[in-house]
Short mmCIF file of C-alpha atoms in Angstrom, two decimals:
data_model
loop_
_atom_site.label_atom_id
_atom_site.label_comp_id
_atom_site.label_asym_id
_atom_site.label_seq_id
_atom_site.Cartn_x
_atom_site.Cartn_y
_atom_site.Cartn_z
CA MET A 26 0.00 0.00 0.00
CA THR A 27 1.43 3.36 -1.05
CA LEU A 28 1.27 6.54 1.01
CA MET A 29 -1.38 7.93 -1.35
CA ASP A 30 -3.41 4.73 -0.90
CA VAL A 31 -3.42 5.33 2.85
CA ILE A 32 -4.34 9.01 2.50
CA ALA A 33 -7.18 8.35 0.02
CA SER A 34 -8.66 5.37 1.87
CA ARG A 35 -8.46 6.81 5.38
CA LEU A 36 -8.70 10.58 4.93
CA THR A 37 -9.74 12.16 1.64
CA GLY A 38 -12.22 9.41 0.69
CA PRO A 39 -14.25 9.48 3.93
CA LEU A 40 -14.05 13.29 4.07
CA TYR A 41 -15.40 13.66 0.54
CA ALA A 42 -18.20 11.17 1.25
CA ARG A 43 -19.21 13.27 4.25
CA TYR A 44 -19.05 16.43 2.12
CA GLU A 45 -21.44 15.01 -0.49
CA GLY A 46 -23.78 13.64 2.18
CA SER A 47 -22.99 9.97 1.58
CA LYS A 48 -23.01 7.40 4.37
CA ARG A 49 -21.31 4.68 2.34
CA TYR A 50 -18.28 4.45 4.62
CA ALA A 51 -20.52 4.39 7.70
CA TYR A 52 -22.61 1.56 6.23
CA MET A 53 -19.65 -0.73 5.60
CA GLY A 54 -19.52 -2.06 9.18
CA GLU A 55 -23.26 -2.79 9.18
CA ILE A 56 -22.98 -4.64 5.88
CA ALA A 57 -20.00 -6.72 6.97
CA GLY A 58 -21.92 -7.71 10.10
CA VAL A 59 -24.90 -9.02 8.12
CA LEU A 60 -22.71 -10.83 5.60
CA GLY A 61 -20.82 -12.53 8.42
CA GLY A 62 -23.94 -14.00 10.04
CA SER A 63 -25.20 -17.58 9.99
CA LEU A 64 -27.66 -18.61 7.28
CA PRO A 65 -30.67 -18.52 9.68
CA GLU A 66 -29.62 -15.03 10.82
CA ILE A 67 -29.28 -13.88 7.23
CA ARG A 68 -32.72 -15.25 6.33
CA GLU A 69 -34.30 -13.55 9.36
CA TYR A 70 -32.71 -10.24 8.37
CA GLN A 71 -33.84 -10.62 4.76
CA LEU A 72 -37.45 -11.39 5.65
CA GLY A 73 -37.51 -8.28 7.82
CA ARG A 74 -36.23 -6.16 4.95
CA ILE A 75 -38.69 -7.76 2.49
CA ARG A 76 -41.56 -6.84 4.81
CA ALA A 77 -40.30 -3.26 5.09
CA VAL A 78 -39.92 -2.79 1.33
CA ALA A 79 -43.21 -4.57 0.61
CA SER A 80 -45.03 -2.30 3.08
CA GLU A 81 -43.65 0.80 1.35
CA ALA A 82 -44.59 -0.66 -2.01
CA ALA A 83 -48.16 -1.50 -1.00
CA GLN A 84 -48.75 1.89 0.60
CA ASN A 85 -47.04 4.17 -1.89
CA THR A 86 -47.03 2.60 -5.37
CA ALA A 87 -50.12 2.09 -7.49
CA TYR A 88 -48.85 -1.17 -8.98
CA TYR A 89 -48.05 -2.99 -5.75
CA ALA A 90 -51.14 -1.64 -4.00
CA GLY A 91 -53.13 -3.62 -6.55
CA VAL A 92 -50.92 -6.71 -6.24
CA PHE A 93 -51.28 -7.00 -2.46
CA ARG A 94 -55.00 -6.17 -2.60
CA ASP A 95 -55.65 -8.86 -5.21
CA LEU A 96 -53.67 -11.48 -3.24
CA ASN A 97 -55.19 -10.37 0.08
CA LEU A 98 -51.75 -10.29 1.72
CA ASP A 99 -50.48 -8.15 4.59
CA PRO A 100 -47.05 -6.91 3.41
CA ALA A 101 -45.89 -6.18 6.96
CA ALA A 102 -46.45 -9.79 8.01
CA LEU A 103 -45.35 -11.72 4.93
CA THR A 104 -44.14 -15.27 5.39
CA TRP A 105 -41.67 -16.85 2.99
CA GLU A 106 -44.49 -18.88 1.47
CA GLU A 107 -46.59 -15.76 0.92
CA PHE A 108 -43.61 -13.89 -0.50
CA ARG A 109 -43.17 -16.58 -3.15
CA ARG A 110 -46.79 -16.03 -4.20
CA LEU A 111 -45.96 -12.53 -5.42
CA PRO A 112 -45.93 -12.34 -9.22
CA LEU A 113 -42.58 -11.98 -10.94
CA LEU A 114 -41.65 -8.44 -11.90
CA THR A 115 -40.67 -8.67 -15.56
CA LYS A 116 -39.00 -6.12 -17.81
CA ASP A 117 -42.23 -5.80 -19.79
CA ILE A 118 -44.15 -4.97 -16.62
CA ILE A 119 -41.59 -2.30 -15.71
CA ARG A 120 -41.89 -0.73 -19.16
CA GLU A 121 -45.69 -0.90 -19.15
CA GLN A 122 -46.31 0.24 -15.57
CA GLY A 123 -43.65 2.95 -15.47
CA GLU A 124 -44.58 5.58 -12.90
CA ARG A 125 -47.04 3.22 -11.18
CA LEU A 126 -43.99 1.40 -9.78
CA VAL A 127 -42.39 4.57 -8.38
CA ASN A 128 -42.90 5.49 -4.72
CA ARG A 129 -45.12 8.59 -4.64
CA ARG A 130 -43.59 9.58 -1.28
CA PHE A 131 -40.37 10.66 -3.01
CA PRO A 132 -40.15 13.90 -5.01
CA PRO A 133 -39.07 13.00 -8.56
CA ASP A 134 -35.87 15.05 -8.33
CA SER A 135 -34.78 13.09 -5.23
CA LEU A 136 -34.53 9.80 -7.12
CA ARG A 137 -31.55 8.59 -9.13
CA GLU A 138 -32.44 7.41 -12.63
CA SER A 139 -30.67 4.53 -14.32
CA ALA A 140 -31.46 2.89 -17.64
CA THR A 141 -30.67 -0.79 -17.69
CA GLY A 142 -28.04 -2.41 -19.83
CA GLY A 143 -28.77 -5.37 -22.05
CA THR A 144 -29.67 -5.79 -25.68
CA THR A 145 -33.33 -4.81 -25.92
CA ALA A 146 -34.41 -2.03 -28.24
CA SER A 147 -36.18 -0.06 -25.51
CA PRO A 148 -34.20 0.09 -22.26
CA MET A 149 -36.27 0.35 -19.12
CA LYS A 150 -35.73 3.00 -16.48
CA ILE A 151 -34.95 2.11 -12.89
CA TYR A 152 -35.16 4.68 -10.10
CA MET A 153 -33.37 4.50 -6.76
CA ASP A 154 -33.67 6.54 -3.59
CA TRP A 155 -30.42 8.13 -2.39
CA ASP A 156 -30.07 5.97 0.72
CA SER A 157 -30.25 2.76 -1.31
CA VAL A 158 -27.64 4.14 -3.71
CA GLN A 159 -25.26 4.69 -0.80
CA ARG A 160 -25.87 1.21 0.59
CA ARG A 161 -25.26 -0.31 -2.83
CA HIS A 162 -21.93 1.52 -3.12
CA ALA A 163 -20.98 0.45 0.39
CA ALA A 164 -21.73 -3.22 -0.37
CA THR A 165 -19.47 -3.06 -3.42
CA MET A 166 -16.69 -1.62 -1.26
CA VAL A 167 -17.10 -4.42 1.29
CA PHE A 168 -16.96 -7.16 -1.35
CA ASP A 169 -13.95 -5.57 -3.04
CA ARG A 170 -12.09 -5.86 0.27
CA TRP A 171 -12.19 -9.65 -0.20
CA THR A 172 -9.54 -9.19 -2.89
CA GLY A 173 -7.39 -6.99 -0.65
CA PHE A 174 -8.55 -3.82 -2.36
CA MET A 175 -9.52 -0.92 -0.12
CA PRO A 176 -11.53 2.17 -1.15
CA GLY A 177 -9.11 4.88 -2.20
CA MET A 178 -6.50 2.57 -3.69
CA ARG A 179 -5.72 3.10 -7.36
CA ALA A 180 -7.95 1.07 -9.69
CA GLY A 181 -7.84 0.37 -13.41
CA TYR A 182 -10.88 -0.52 -15.53
CA LEU A 183 -10.47 -2.38 -18.83
CA TRP A 184 -14.05 -1.64 -19.64
CA GLY A 185 -16.47 -2.01 -22.53
CA ALA A 186 -19.34 0.15 -21.27
CA THR A 187 -18.22 3.62 -22.30
CA ARG A 188 -21.21 5.14 -20.48
CA ASP A 189 -19.21 4.57 -17.27
CA PHE A 190 -16.32 6.70 -18.50
CA PRO A 191 -16.19 10.34 -17.34
CA ALA A 192 -18.02 12.42 -19.95
CA LYS A 193 -15.83 15.46 -19.42
CA VAL A 194 -12.50 15.60 -17.63
CA SER A 195 -12.68 18.99 -15.91
CA LEU A 196 -10.06 20.33 -13.51
CA LYS A 197 -12.37 19.54 -10.59
CA ARG A 198 -12.77 15.95 -11.77
CA LYS A 199 -9.02 15.57 -12.20
CA ILE A 200 -8.43 16.76 -8.63
CA LEU A 201 -11.23 14.53 -7.32
CA ASN A 202 -9.84 11.52 -9.14
CA ALA A 203 -6.30 12.19 -7.92
CA LEU A 204 -7.30 12.55 -4.26
CA VAL A 205 -10.40 10.36 -3.85
CA GLN A 206 -11.52 8.06 -6.67
CA ARG A 207 -8.14 7.30 -8.26
CA ASN A 208 -9.62 5.46 -11.25
CA ALA A 209 -8.09 4.94 -14.69
CA PHE A 210 -10.18 3.75 -17.64
CA TYR A 211 -8.91 1.65 -20.54
CA THR A 212 -11.33 1.46 -23.45
CA THR A 213 -11.78 -1.88 -25.21
CA GLU A 214 -13.01 -0.46 -28.52
CA SER A 215 -9.67 -1.08 -30.24
CA LEU A 216 -7.13 -3.59 -28.95
CA ASP A 217 -4.41 -3.65 -31.57
CA ASP A 218 -0.75 -4.20 -30.66
CA ALA A 219 -0.03 -0.49 -30.30
CA THR A 220 -2.94 -0.04 -27.91
CA LEU A 221 -2.04 -3.12 -25.88
CA ARG A 222 1.58 -1.98 -25.63
CA GLY A 223 0.40 1.41 -24.40
CA TYR A 224 -1.89 -0.20 -21.83
CA CYS A 225 0.96 -2.33 -20.50
CA GLU A 226 3.20 0.71 -20.15
CA ARG A 227 0.44 2.65 -18.40
CA LEU A 228 -0.33 -0.19 -16.00
CA ARG A 229 3.34 -0.50 -15.12
CA ARG A 230 3.58 3.23 -14.54
CA THR A 231 0.39 3.72 -12.49
CA ARG A 232 0.59 0.41 -10.56
CA PRO A 233 -3.13 -0.07 -9.77
CA ALA A 234 -4.07 -2.16 -6.75
CA LEU A 235 -7.09 -3.49 -8.66
CA LEU A 236 -7.70 -4.23 -12.33
CA GLN A 237 -11.39 -4.76 -13.11
CA ALA A 238 -12.19 -5.96 -16.60
CA TYR A 239 -14.43 -7.65 -19.09
CA PRO A 240 -12.98 -11.17 -19.52
CA THR A 241 -12.51 -11.07 -23.29
CA PRO A 242 -10.39 -7.90 -23.52
CA LEU A 243 -8.44 -8.94 -20.42
CA ARG A 244 -7.66 -12.30 -22.05
CA ILE A 245 -6.44 -10.45 -25.15
CA LEU A 246 -4.21 -8.26 -22.97
CA ALA A 247 -2.94 -11.34 -21.11
CA GLU A 248 -2.10 -13.09 -24.40
CA TYR A 249 -0.15 -10.02 -25.51
CA MET A 250 1.77 -9.99 -22.22
CA LEU A 251 2.64 -13.67 -22.51
CA ALA A 252 3.69 -13.34 -26.16
CA HIS A 253 6.04 -10.45 -25.35
CA GLY A 254 7.29 -11.61 -21.97
CA ILE A 255 5.72 -8.65 -20.16
CA LYS A 256 5.28 -8.83 -16.39
CA ILE A 257 2.86 -6.50 -14.60
CA ASP A 258 2.15 -6.75 -10.89
CA VAL A 259 -1.53 -6.09 -10.11
CA PRO A 260 -2.48 -7.38 -6.64
CA ALA A 261 -6.21 -7.84 -7.36
CA ILE A 262 -7.92 -8.81 -10.62
CA THR A 263 -11.69 -9.04 -11.03
CA CYS A 264 -13.82 -9.98 -14.04
CA THR A 265 -17.48 -9.38 -14.76
CA ALA A 266 -20.08 -8.62 -17.48
CA GLU A 267 -19.21 -11.58 -19.74
CA PRO A 268 -18.82 -15.33 -19.17
CA LEU A 269 -15.34 -16.09 -17.83
CA THR A 270 -14.32 -19.34 -19.51
CA ASP A 271 -11.87 -21.73 -17.86
CA ASP A 272 -9.34 -21.10 -20.62
CA ALA A 273 -9.61 -17.33 -20.29
CA ARG A 274 -9.19 -17.57 -16.52
CA ALA A 275 -6.10 -19.75 -16.92
CA THR A 276 -4.55 -17.38 -19.47
CA ILE A 277 -5.18 -14.31 -17.32
CA GLU A 278 -3.83 -15.97 -14.18
CA LYS A 279 -0.73 -17.17 -16.01
CA ALA A 280 0.01 -13.68 -17.36
CA PHE A 281 -0.52 -11.79 -14.11
CA GLY A 282 0.48 -14.49 -11.64
CA ARG A 283 -2.66 -13.79 -9.62
CA LYS A 284 -5.98 -15.53 -9.05
CA VAL A 285 -8.96 -13.95 -10.78
CA HIS A 286 -12.05 -13.07 -8.74
CA GLU A 287 -15.26 -13.19 -10.76
CA TRP A 288 -18.29 -11.18 -9.77
CA TYR A 289 -21.80 -10.82 -11.13
CA GLY A 290 -23.89 -7.68 -11.19
CA SER A 291 -26.37 -5.66 -13.18
CA ARG A 292 -27.50 -2.09 -13.69
CA GLU A 293 -30.77 -2.96 -11.98
CA ALA A 294 -29.34 -4.55 -8.84
CA GLY A 295 -25.69 -3.55 -8.48
CA ARG A 296 -23.27 -6.12 -7.07
CA ILE A 297 -25.20 -9.39 -6.88
CA ALA A 298 -22.52 -11.97 -6.06
CA THR A 299 -18.73 -12.09 -5.64
CA GLU A 300 -16.16 -14.89 -5.74
CA CYS A 301 -14.21 -15.40 -2.52
CA GLY A 302 -10.65 -16.60 -2.00
CA ALA A 303 -11.76 -20.25 -2.02
CA HIS A 304 -13.02 -19.83 -5.62
CA GLN A 305 -15.97 -22.19 -5.12
CA GLY A 306 -18.69 -19.96 -6.56
CA MET A 307 -19.87 -16.39 -6.08
CA HIS A 308 -21.26 -15.40 -2.69
CA VAL A 309 -24.59 -13.59 -2.83
CA ASN A 310 -24.86 -10.01 -1.59
CA ALA A 311 -27.43 -11.04 1.01
CA TYR A 312 -27.35 -7.59 2.62
CA GLY A 313 -28.70 -5.78 -0.42
CA LEU A 314 -30.56 -8.53 -2.26
CA HIS A 315 -32.60 -11.66 -1.81
CA VAL A 316 -31.74 -14.10 -4.59
CA GLU A 317 -33.87 -17.01 -5.78
CA VAL A 318 -33.27 -19.41 -8.64
CA ARG A 319 -36.56 -20.42 -10.22
CA GLY A 320 -37.44 -23.21 -12.62
CA HIS A 321 -34.32 -25.38 -12.47
CA ASP A 322 -33.78 -27.12 -15.80
CA ASP A 323 -31.35 -30.05 -15.90
CA ALA A 324 -30.65 -29.39 -19.58
CA ILE A 325 -29.40 -25.92 -18.71
CA GLY A 326 -27.92 -26.76 -15.32
CA GLY A 327 -29.77 -24.00 -13.51
CA GLY A 328 -32.77 -21.74 -13.49
CA GLU A 329 -33.61 -18.06 -13.80
CA ILE A 330 -32.17 -15.69 -11.20
CA ILE A 331 -34.94 -13.78 -9.38
CA LEU A 332 -33.89 -10.68 -7.43
CA THR A 333 -35.51 -8.65 -4.66
CA ASP A 334 -33.84 -5.36 -3.73
CA LEU A 335 -33.86 -5.16 0.07
CA TRP A 336 -33.28 -1.41 0.33
CA ASN A 337 -34.59 0.47 -2.70
CA VAL A 338 -37.97 1.86 -1.66
CA GLY A 339 -37.85 4.64 -4.26
CA MET A 340 -38.90 2.07 -6.85
CA PRO A 341 -39.49 -1.25 -5.08
CA MET A 342 -38.44 -4.32 -7.06
CA LEU A 343 -39.93 -7.49 -5.58
CA ARG A 344 -39.06 -10.77 -7.32
CA TYR A 345 -37.53 -9.21 -10.41
CA ALA A 346 -36.96 -11.72 -13.24
CA SER A 347 -33.39 -10.98 -14.32
CA GLY A 348 -33.29 -13.26 -17.36
CA ASP A 349 -29.91 -14.62 -16.22
CA LEU A 350 -29.37 -18.32 -15.54
CA SER A 351 -27.47 -19.94 -12.67
CA SER A 352 -27.80 -22.37 -9.78
CA LEU A 353 -27.78 -21.63 -6.05
CA ASP A 354 -25.74 -23.52 -3.46
CA GLU A 355 -26.41 -23.05 0.26
CA THR A 356 -23.85 -25.58 1.53
CA PRO A 357 -20.89 -24.28 3.59
CA CYS A 358 -18.00 -22.76 1.66
CA ALA A 359 -14.36 -23.54 2.40
CA CYS A 360 -13.82 -19.84 3.15
CA GLY A 361 -16.12 -20.14 6.18
CA SER A 362 -18.89 -17.85 4.90
CA SER A 363 -22.53 -18.88 5.27
CA LEU A 364 -23.61 -16.76 2.32
CA PRO A 365 -25.33 -18.73 -0.47
CA ARG A 366 -23.29 -19.09 -3.65
CA LEU A 367 -24.22 -18.68 -7.29
CA SER A 368 -22.50 -20.81 -9.89
CA PRO A 369 -21.01 -18.94 -12.88
CA VAL A 370 -23.88 -17.27 -14.68
CA LYS A 371 -24.73 -19.29 -17.77
CA GLY A 372 -25.98 -16.39 -19.83
CA ARG A 373 -29.20 -14.67 -20.72
CA THR A 374 -32.29 -16.70 -21.55
CA ALA A 375 -31.89 -15.54 -25.16
CA GLU A 376 -28.46 -17.19 -25.17
CA VAL A 377 -29.82 -20.68 -24.64
CA PHE A 378 -29.90 -22.57 -27.93
CA VAL A 379 -32.92 -24.75 -28.71
CA SER A 380 -32.64 -27.84 -30.92
CA GLY A 381 -35.26 -28.98 -33.39
CA SER A 382 -36.47 -31.54 -30.84
CA GLY A 383 -36.96 -28.81 -28.23
CA ARG A 384 -33.85 -29.61 -26.19
CA LYS A 385 -32.33 -26.57 -24.46
CA VAL A 386 -28.59 -26.17 -24.89
CA PRO A 387 -26.65 -23.40 -23.06
CA GLY A 388 -24.61 -21.71 -25.76
CA VAL A 389 -21.97 -20.50 -23.31
CA ALA A 390 -21.21 -24.11 -22.39
CA PHE A 391 -20.61 -24.82 -26.07
CA THR A 392 -18.16 -21.93 -26.27
CA ASN A 393 -16.37 -23.23 -23.16
CA ARG A 394 -16.10 -26.66 -24.75
CA ILE A 395 -14.68 -25.74 -28.15
CA VAL A 396 -12.56 -22.64 -27.65
CA LYS A 397 -9.35 -24.42 -26.71
CA ASP A 398 -6.87 -23.33 -29.36
CA ASP A 399 -6.63 -19.55 -29.48
CA SER A 400 -4.05 -19.74 -32.29
CA MET A 401 -6.81 -21.08 -34.56
CA ILE A 402 -9.65 -18.79 -33.48
CA ARG A 403 -9.00 -15.42 -31.93
CA GLU A 404 -12.61 -14.63 -31.16
CA MET A 405 -15.93 -16.18 -32.10
CA GLN A 406 -19.64 -15.53 -31.85
CA ILE A 407 -22.30 -18.16 -32.60
CA ILE A 408 -25.76 -16.93 -33.60
CA GLN A 409 -28.69 -19.34 -33.79
CA GLN A 410 -31.03 -17.97 -36.45
CA ASP A 411 -33.41 -20.93 -36.53
CA TYR A 412 -33.51 -24.42 -35.01
CA THR A 413 -30.87 -25.77 -37.37
CA LYS A 414 -29.46 -22.57 -38.88
CA PHE A 415 -26.35 -20.95 -37.39
CA LEU A 416 -24.14 -18.00 -38.25
CA VAL A 417 -20.60 -18.24 -36.85
CA ARG A 418 -18.59 -15.03 -36.78
CA VAL A 419 -14.87 -15.71 -36.51
CA ILE A 420 -11.79 -13.57 -36.09
CA PRO A 421 -9.30 -15.99 -37.68
CA GLY A 422 -6.10 -16.96 -35.95
CA GLN A 423 -3.04 -18.86 -37.09
CA GLY A 424 -4.04 -22.15 -38.70
CA TYR A 425 -7.67 -21.20 -39.33
CA GLY A 426 -9.07 -22.64 -42.56
CA GLU A 427 -11.41 -25.25 -44.02
CA ASP A 428 -10.26 -27.93 -41.57
CA ALA A 429 -11.05 -25.63 -38.67
CA ARG A 430 -14.49 -24.82 -40.10
CA GLN A 431 -15.35 -28.49 -40.58
CA TRP A 432 -14.15 -29.23 -37.07
CA LEU A 433 -16.45 -26.51 -35.71
CA VAL A 434 -19.38 -27.83 -37.74
CA GLY A 435 -18.78 -31.28 -36.27
CA ARG A 436 -18.59 -29.98 -32.72
CA LEU A 437 -21.80 -27.99 -33.18
CA GLU A 438 -23.54 -31.07 -34.60
CA GLU A 439 -22.35 -33.13 -31.64
CA PHE A 440 -23.36 -30.49 -29.13
CA MET A 441 -26.83 -29.86 -30.58
CA GLY A 442 -27.49 -33.52 -31.42
CA GLN A 443 -28.60 -32.67 -34.96
CA LYS A 444 -27.45 -31.73 -38.45
CA ASN A 445 -27.13 -27.96 -38.91
CA GLU A 446 -26.78 -25.40 -41.66
CA VAL A 447 -23.72 -23.36 -40.65
CA VAL A 448 -22.55 -20.18 -42.36
CA PHE A 449 -19.15 -18.74 -41.43
CA GLU A 450 -18.38 -15.05 -41.53
CA GLU A 451 -14.79 -13.91 -41.12
CA VAL A 452 -14.64 -10.50 -39.44
CA ASN A 453 -12.07 -8.13 -38.01
CA SER A 454 -14.07 -7.57 -34.83
CA ILE A 455 -17.14 -9.00 -33.11
CA PRO A 456 -19.87 -6.37 -32.71
CA ARG A 457 -20.72 -5.66 -29.11
CA GLU A 458 -24.13 -4.97 -27.64
CA ARG A 459 -25.18 -1.45 -26.65
CA SER A 460 -24.06 -2.19 -23.10
CA GLY A 461 -20.52 -2.83 -24.31
CA LYS A 462 -20.75 -6.55 -23.60
CA LEU A 463 -19.56 -9.17 -26.04
CA LEU A 464 -22.06 -12.01 -26.36
CA PHE A 465 -20.40 -15.30 -27.23
CA CYS A 466 -23.72 -16.73 -28.32
CA LYS A 467 -27.10 -15.34 -29.31
CA ARG A 468 -30.45 -16.75 -30.33
CA GLU A 469 -32.38 -14.58 -32.76
CA PHE A 470 -35.63 -16.49 -33.02
CA ASP A 471 -38.51 -17.26 -30.70
CA PRO A 472 -38.53 -21.00 -29.99
CA ARG A 473 -41.84 -22.85 -30.22
CA GLU A 474 -42.88 -26.42 -29.60
CA PRO A 475 -41.70 -28.33 -32.69
CA GLU A 476 -44.25 -30.16 -34.79
CA PRO A 477 -44.70 -33.91 -34.13
CA GLU A 478 -43.46 -34.77 -37.63
CA ARG A 479 -40.27 -32.83 -36.94
CA ARG A 480 -39.71 -34.82 -33.76
CA GLU A 481 -40.19 -38.05 -35.69
CA ALA A 482 -37.82 -36.94 -38.45
CA GLU A 483 -35.06 -36.25 -35.93
CA ALA A 484 -35.64 -39.37 -33.84
#
């Protein structure tokens, strides 16, 4: 820890938080206490928070007033069984209901507005009250401490979502960043050799205590480091926003000589789960969120993640259907924490391939299985356009050719259990979604129950 790390984490950071009216540093002790409790204690705390948020929702939002009236439920006395009777809050409902979900007790200018990420054409707006914003920030700070990173230490972000970059670097922002935030952003829009060389030099010069990144660009940087014998000491490395494959993790850890900590979050819910030092899954942020996994499907190896925000009463979100897929493990972790753990998120529901026989196949798992030789394929995206029709976008590597294409066709046939029509498209870059994320796999059609004759033909 440098002298500036100490000054920023213990003096200028807390002082600036007090100046802007934020209690995020004060909340850190409370959060750590809840996260360190036993599972029964955590569940008792969560039910209390659910009742508090549900009461606000029923009293002060038009939408939830109708929900609790129709179900004849007392929000202040909800049991777990009654809570699970609440309808899922979907993205379509949020778009349709709009202001009817917002707490009328809060003046509009007191709420923080955030449009969600994702790939849909019409992003939905989420509003948060200021206290819940502070608690969300504080929870992130607590989880980051698991990696050894303390608020105020220098951090680097190899980041694809340019909306998170400072819009204008004023003198005030420069001073604030130098004394308090101490963040450096590395765009992933262009990662040619010159850019990667510059990033390596900058990382060596600034010596961040934390490097947070999208897995794909970090893997590309790691490959460049390994190819050129470059060593960079970054004490903490975290990955999020895209699936972290086993091969990418191994490459990154080899290049940096450090273990990677994966975490999972969203614009709607903030930090949802974080990988601990035991690396046996991602521990749920049970202070800020209640997490369910609904509709477990053996073919997928998980179900849909359902989230309830335990603090945001500005726009209550009870049983929000995230669209992400995972499984939940409540057995003890080797690290000693009682927090439930999420397995690596398997992707959006739109990223689950569907065969002609109706079998669900997680596309991310396919990518994990075949992307073994990065000299042959630099990057790849598989798009399912119909049951048996696929478009494969490839950034060719050394050795890529007809043999590689036929090998990929065979692996896809084996994985899907059917013959497929596969079109290859060689590209210089894989287009990212509006959020900045790179989707390894996409499904562009709406699956339906296949006709009986189709089932018979494939049998």
